[in-house]
Amino acid sequence: MKSYSKHLSSRLEFGETQESFRKPILRSSGIFPVIKNQYYSSRILFLGYWLIKRDIPEVSIIITLRDNSGSLLSRKTNVISTVQAFSINLDSLLKEIHYIQSDFLGSIELEFNTTRDMVFPYPALVLEYFNEQFSTCVHTIERIYNDFEDLNENEQFKVPESGFDIYCDEDLEPFMAFVNGPLKNNNGCIDYTITTHKSEKFKGSFSLGNIKPYETKLIKFKDHIPKLREILNGNSGSISISHNFEGFFPRLLVGNIQSSFPSLSFTHSYYDCTLCDSETDFWNRINSNFYDSSIYIPLFLKNNLYTELVIYPNFSPSNFDIQIIIYDKNGNELHNFDHFMSFNSKESKLVKINFNKLLTESYIAHNSAVSAHIITKFSSQKIPTRIKFGLDVGISKARSKLPCNICFNAKVGNPSIENKPGSFHWAPIFVNNSIITIGNFSPKKNYNQTANIKMNFYRKKDSSTITKEICLKPNSEYRLNLDDEIKEFLIDDGWITMKADNPFVHGYYFNFHSSGSVAGDHVF
């Protein structure tokens, strides 16, 4: 197949804009594979954030439910005119159409329409699979294109999808799922490259046959890849997927399924940029006062918790070093791994850094270390614009064997970001087990800017809010554990917004379960 292009200049996603060229976005949408069985079900969560962030008075929403063959089961409309937490539950939609079978595989599509510019074609939605003992979540994945212009811009350049963990043994198996767009695919084709934990490569291909418009596909890799269990040999690996899908933005739902504790853990796929070498795929270093790129991650190291940073072989052609600085909660530096590891994209290495092991070997107390600043240093003036990592947080010696696998990008050291007056982020809150981490870290060297943050909490019941304020020192982190006041206010799951007077604030949200299951993602 191998029809993908070598650059991504026109493919935009949440958080990326080309302000001077784009037309107003009056429609945004997301479409999700959803499952209901005897073990767990699905729902989609969102906040009425358009009313805050874009000052849009109301947003119309179309909710469409389809079965796995793509047939329409229900469609209804509503209007969002208040800022509160919303939830679209698969169980409720199935009950409304008197669906009586115990199992369901299909899709939910949410379309949002306004008369004012929403800026992004991706709405900020969260897909969750859950029961009382586990959950897994990820932000918006696929979307159906708004029009032919949208389709042509995004399908002019195709690259493989990659950037996630796969496991395969007697208990765990990897999968991918997607909802086809409005175009029939006469023969869905996949070319794949597996990278093992030793960075060995195994390539192959398989066919999915005819795929109907809006059909939901759940693909278990072991059914299509010979000897996958032997290839991975009890360790995690990664996979890059080239495809011939058309008519939808192919951000795939990917992850792993556990049999002994019926559950799964998923994330979204990301661009494999190894052949992306055009000028638009790179940023030119323009200021020596900034690192080439950097990102903060929280560390969970106590009570059998573990944290791992995954570096996938999906970078644009480049050579770089990684520096890791460990901090305590007050922003005090505990250790600086100045030249921790070197990477050459030609070597195509898969690396997983276990922070529990790293800190133990470096005699750093696990109780003191709460965050790490990951810094990249490229040998060339050209810095890839997409620098993707994975963050795995899990609980060892538990019934649930799978960590969350968060896909996120490093922040390029762009000096113009300093001119922004602040930042605005938001995230879901899972009322029983949530931890929200908020970090004040910057690609700027010798960073010394504090961050004053106003946190508002929103619930499903109504548009009432409560507010808390914090001040974060540079290179420090705040962890929000839900106190009785917040729990009493929320009653059920809700949302948090974080408005800061500092453009460098970032964060993550997690949902921990006693079973060992961990759900998580980065904030919007």
Tab-separated table of C-alpha atoms in Angstrom, residues 293-465:
chain	number	residue	atom	x	y	z
A	293	SER	CA	11.115	21.483	23.645
A	294	SER	CA	10.031	20.265	27.046
A	295	ILE	CA	7.101	18.824	28.964
A	296	TYR	CA	6.231	18.183	32.589
A	297	ILE	CA	4.946	14.825	33.818
A	298	PRO	CA	3.712	13.813	37.284
A	299	LEU	CA	5.406	10.944	39.105
A	300	PHE	CA	3.428	8.313	41.012
A	301	LEU	CA	5.918	6.152	42.889
A	302	LYS	CA	4.418	5.147	46.250
A	303	ASN	CA	2.103	2.327	47.376
A	304	ASN	CA	2.914	0.030	44.426
A	305	LEU	CA	2.297	2.827	41.928
A	306	TYR	CA	4.731	3.146	39.033
A	307	THR	CA	5.406	5.737	36.339
A	308	GLU	CA	7.058	5.147	32.970
A	309	LEU	CA	7.929	7.467	30.103
A	310	VAL	CA	7.696	5.827	26.683
A	311	ILE	CA	9.694	7.141	23.719
A	312	TYR	CA	8.299	5.678	20.512
A	313	PRO	CA	10.163	5.388	17.193
A	314	ASN	CA	7.908	7.907	15.457
A	315	PHE	CA	9.993	11.125	15.289
A	316	SER	CA	10.756	13.114	12.159
A	317	PRO	CA	14.364	12.542	10.991
A	318	SER	CA	16.543	14.029	13.743
A	319	ASN	CA	19.132	13.435	16.456
A	320	PHE	CA	18.550	14.594	20.015
A	321	ASP	CA	19.410	14.126	23.681
A	322	ILE	CA	16.952	13.906	26.540
A	323	GLN	CA	17.526	15.688	29.828
A	324	ILE	CA	15.405	14.812	32.889
A	325	ILE	CA	15.137	17.039	35.963
A	326	ILE	CA	13.384	15.667	39.059
A	327	TYR	CA	11.540	18.094	41.364
A	328	ASP	CA	9.754	17.979	44.705
A	329	LYS	CA	6.281	19.476	45.176
A	330	ASN	CA	7.694	22.945	45.990
A	331	GLY	CA	9.757	23.200	42.829
A	332	ASN	CA	13.100	22.308	44.402
A	333	GLU	CA	15.431	20.386	42.108
A	334	LEU	CA	16.288	16.925	43.464
A	335	HIS	CA	18.421	15.646	40.595
A	336	ASN	CA	19.421	16.659	37.074
A	337	PHE	CA	20.065	13.890	34.546
A	338	ASP	CA	21.683	16.321	32.134
A	339	HIS	CA	22.460	13.926	29.262
A	340	PHE	CA	20.204	11.038	30.154
A	341	MET	CA	19.936	9.396	26.746
A	342	SER	CA	20.677	10.060	23.076
A	343	PHE	CA	18.389	9.260	20.161
A	344	ASN	CA	18.941	8.946	16.453
A	345	SER	CA	15.711	8.528	14.503
A	346	LYS	CA	17.529	6.224	12.053
A	347	GLU	CA	18.010	3.714	14.876
A	348	SER	CA	14.220	3.616	15.397
A	349	LYS	CA	14.443	2.693	19.084
A	350	LEU	CA	11.572	1.972	21.446
A	351	VAL	CA	12.544	3.050	24.974
A	352	LYS	CA	10.609	2.813	28.232
A	353	ILE	CA	12.025	4.695	31.242
A	354	ASN	CA	10.841	3.368	34.598
A	355	PHE	CA	11.090	6.204	37.130
A	356	ASN	CA	10.783	3.901	40.146
A	357	LYS	CA	13.941	2.111	39.061
A	358	LEU	CA	15.701	5.291	37.939
A	359	LEU	CA	15.160	7.079	41.249
A	360	THR	CA	16.099	4.037	43.328
A	361	GLU	CA	19.360	3.622	41.424
A	362	SER	CA	20.081	7.343	41.888
A	363	TYR	CA	19.273	7.283	45.630
A	364	ILE	CA	16.385	9.737	45.257
A	365	ALA	CA	13.622	9.296	47.823
A	366	HIS	CA	10.355	8.229	46.198
A	367	ASN	CA	8.411	10.173	48.815
A	368	SER	CA	10.021	13.458	47.776
A	369	ALA	CA	9.922	13.244	43.964
A	370	VAL	CA	6.594	14.349	42.509
A	371	SER	CA	7.389	15.553	39.000
A	372	ALA	CA	9.864	15.348	36.144
A	373	HIS	CA	10.704	17.928	33.506
A	374	ILE	CA	11.499	16.180	30.219
A	375	ILE	CA	13.737	18.329	27.994
A	376	THR	CA	14.880	17.659	24.431
A	377	LYS	CA	18.114	18.978	22.912
A	378	PHE	CA	18.406	18.562	19.150
A	379	SER	CA	21.757	18.507	17.382
A	380	SER	CA	20.377	20.470	14.420
A	381	GLN	CA	18.808	23.900	14.172
A	382	LYS	CA	15.679	22.119	12.931
A	383	ILE	CA	13.382	20.822	15.666
A	384	PRO	CA	10.423	18.499	14.883
A	385	THR	CA	7.110	20.252	15.507
A	386	ARG	CA	5.549	16.993	16.732
A	387	ILE	CA	7.479	15.359	19.575
A	388	LYS	CA	5.265	12.642	20.990
A	389	PHE	CA	5.730	10.609	24.189
A	390	GLY	CA	3.693	8.141	26.201
A	391	LEU	CA	3.039	8.315	29.944
A	392	ASP	CA	2.227	5.008	31.653
A	393	VAL	CA	0.903	5.112	35.223
A	394	GLY	CA	-0.112	1.838	36.849
A	395	ILE	CA	-0.353	-0.176	40.040
A	396	SER	CA	1.778	-3.305	40.340
A	397	LYS	CA	0.699	-6.529	42.061
A	398	ALA	CA	-2.974	-5.798	41.385
A	399	ARG	CA	-5.850	-7.545	39.626
A	400	SER	CA	-5.712	-5.019	36.813
A	401	LYS	CA	-2.443	-5.468	34.929
A	402	LEU	CA	-2.723	-2.573	32.488
A	403	PRO	CA	-1.536	0.995	33.165
A	404	CYS	CA	-3.039	4.015	31.517
A	405	ASN	CA	-1.094	4.986	28.385
A	406	ILE	CA	-1.373	8.752	27.882
A	407	CYS	CA	-0.418	10.215	24.495
A	408	PHE	CA	1.029	13.729	24.724
A	409	ASN	CA	3.349	16.157	22.974
A	410	ALA	CA	6.334	18.099	24.220
A	411	LYS	CA	5.952	21.881	24.021
A	412	VAL	CA	8.258	23.513	21.473
A	413	GLY	CA	10.348	26.360	22.912
A	414	ASN	CA	8.480	29.187	21.212
A	415	PRO	CA	9.370	32.575	22.785
A	416	SER	CA	6.117	34.147	21.560
A	417	ILE	CA	4.193	32.051	24.100
A	418	GLU	CA	5.544	34.410	26.759
A	419	ASN	CA	3.398	37.163	25.281
A	420	LYS	CA	0.180	35.322	26.073
A	421	PRO	CA	-1.548	36.776	29.172
A	422	GLY	CA	-2.420	33.363	30.599
A	423	SER	CA	-3.879	29.942	29.910
A	424	PHE	CA	-7.170	28.116	30.283
A	425	HIS	CA	-7.495	24.361	30.788
A	426	TRP	CA	-10.259	21.969	31.771
A	427	ALA	CA	-10.644	18.310	32.687
A	428	PRO	CA	-13.227	15.790	33.897
A	429	ILE	CA	-13.454	14.814	37.556
A	430	PHE	CA	-14.346	11.253	38.544
A	431	VAL	CA	-15.773	11.928	41.948
A	432	ASN	CA	-14.587	8.916	43.938
A	433	ASN	CA	-11.013	8.377	42.803
A	434	SER	CA	-9.813	11.457	40.915
A	435	ILE	CA	-6.450	13.138	41.143
A	436	ILE	CA	-5.809	16.244	39.044
A	437	THR	CA	-2.162	17.287	38.696
A	438	ILE	CA	-1.299	20.853	37.695
A	439	GLY	CA	2.286	21.824	36.857
A	440	ASN	CA	3.979	25.192	36.308
A	441	PHE	CA	6.839	24.282	33.944
A	442	SER	CA	8.205	26.058	30.898
A	443	PRO	CA	10.585	25.440	27.974
A	444	LYS	CA	12.257	28.682	29.054
A	445	LYS	CA	15.629	28.218	30.688
A	446	ASN	CA	16.099	29.653	34.203
A	447	TYR	CA	12.320	29.814	34.516
A	448	ASN	CA	11.103	31.840	37.514
A	449	GLN	CA	7.466	32.790	36.890
A	450	THR	CA	4.750	31.959	39.428
A	451	ALA	CA	1.231	30.970	38.369
A	452	ASN	CA	-1.949	32.154	40.064
A	453	ILE	CA	-4.709	29.726	39.183
A	454	LYS	CA	-8.455	29.997	39.680
A	455	MET	CA	-10.170	26.602	39.702
A	456	ASN	CA	-13.907	26.389	39.070
A	457	PHE	CA	-15.872	23.178	39.625
A	458	TYR	CA	-18.947	22.256	37.584
A	459	ARG	CA	-21.518	19.528	38.150
A	460	LYS	CA	-24.254	17.718	36.213
A	461	LYS	CA	-27.133	18.837	38.415
A	462	ASP	CA	-27.121	22.499	37.393
A	463	SER	CA	-24.860	25.403	36.448
A	464	SER	CA	-23.785	26.185	40.016
A	465	THR	CA	-20.055	26.391	40.691
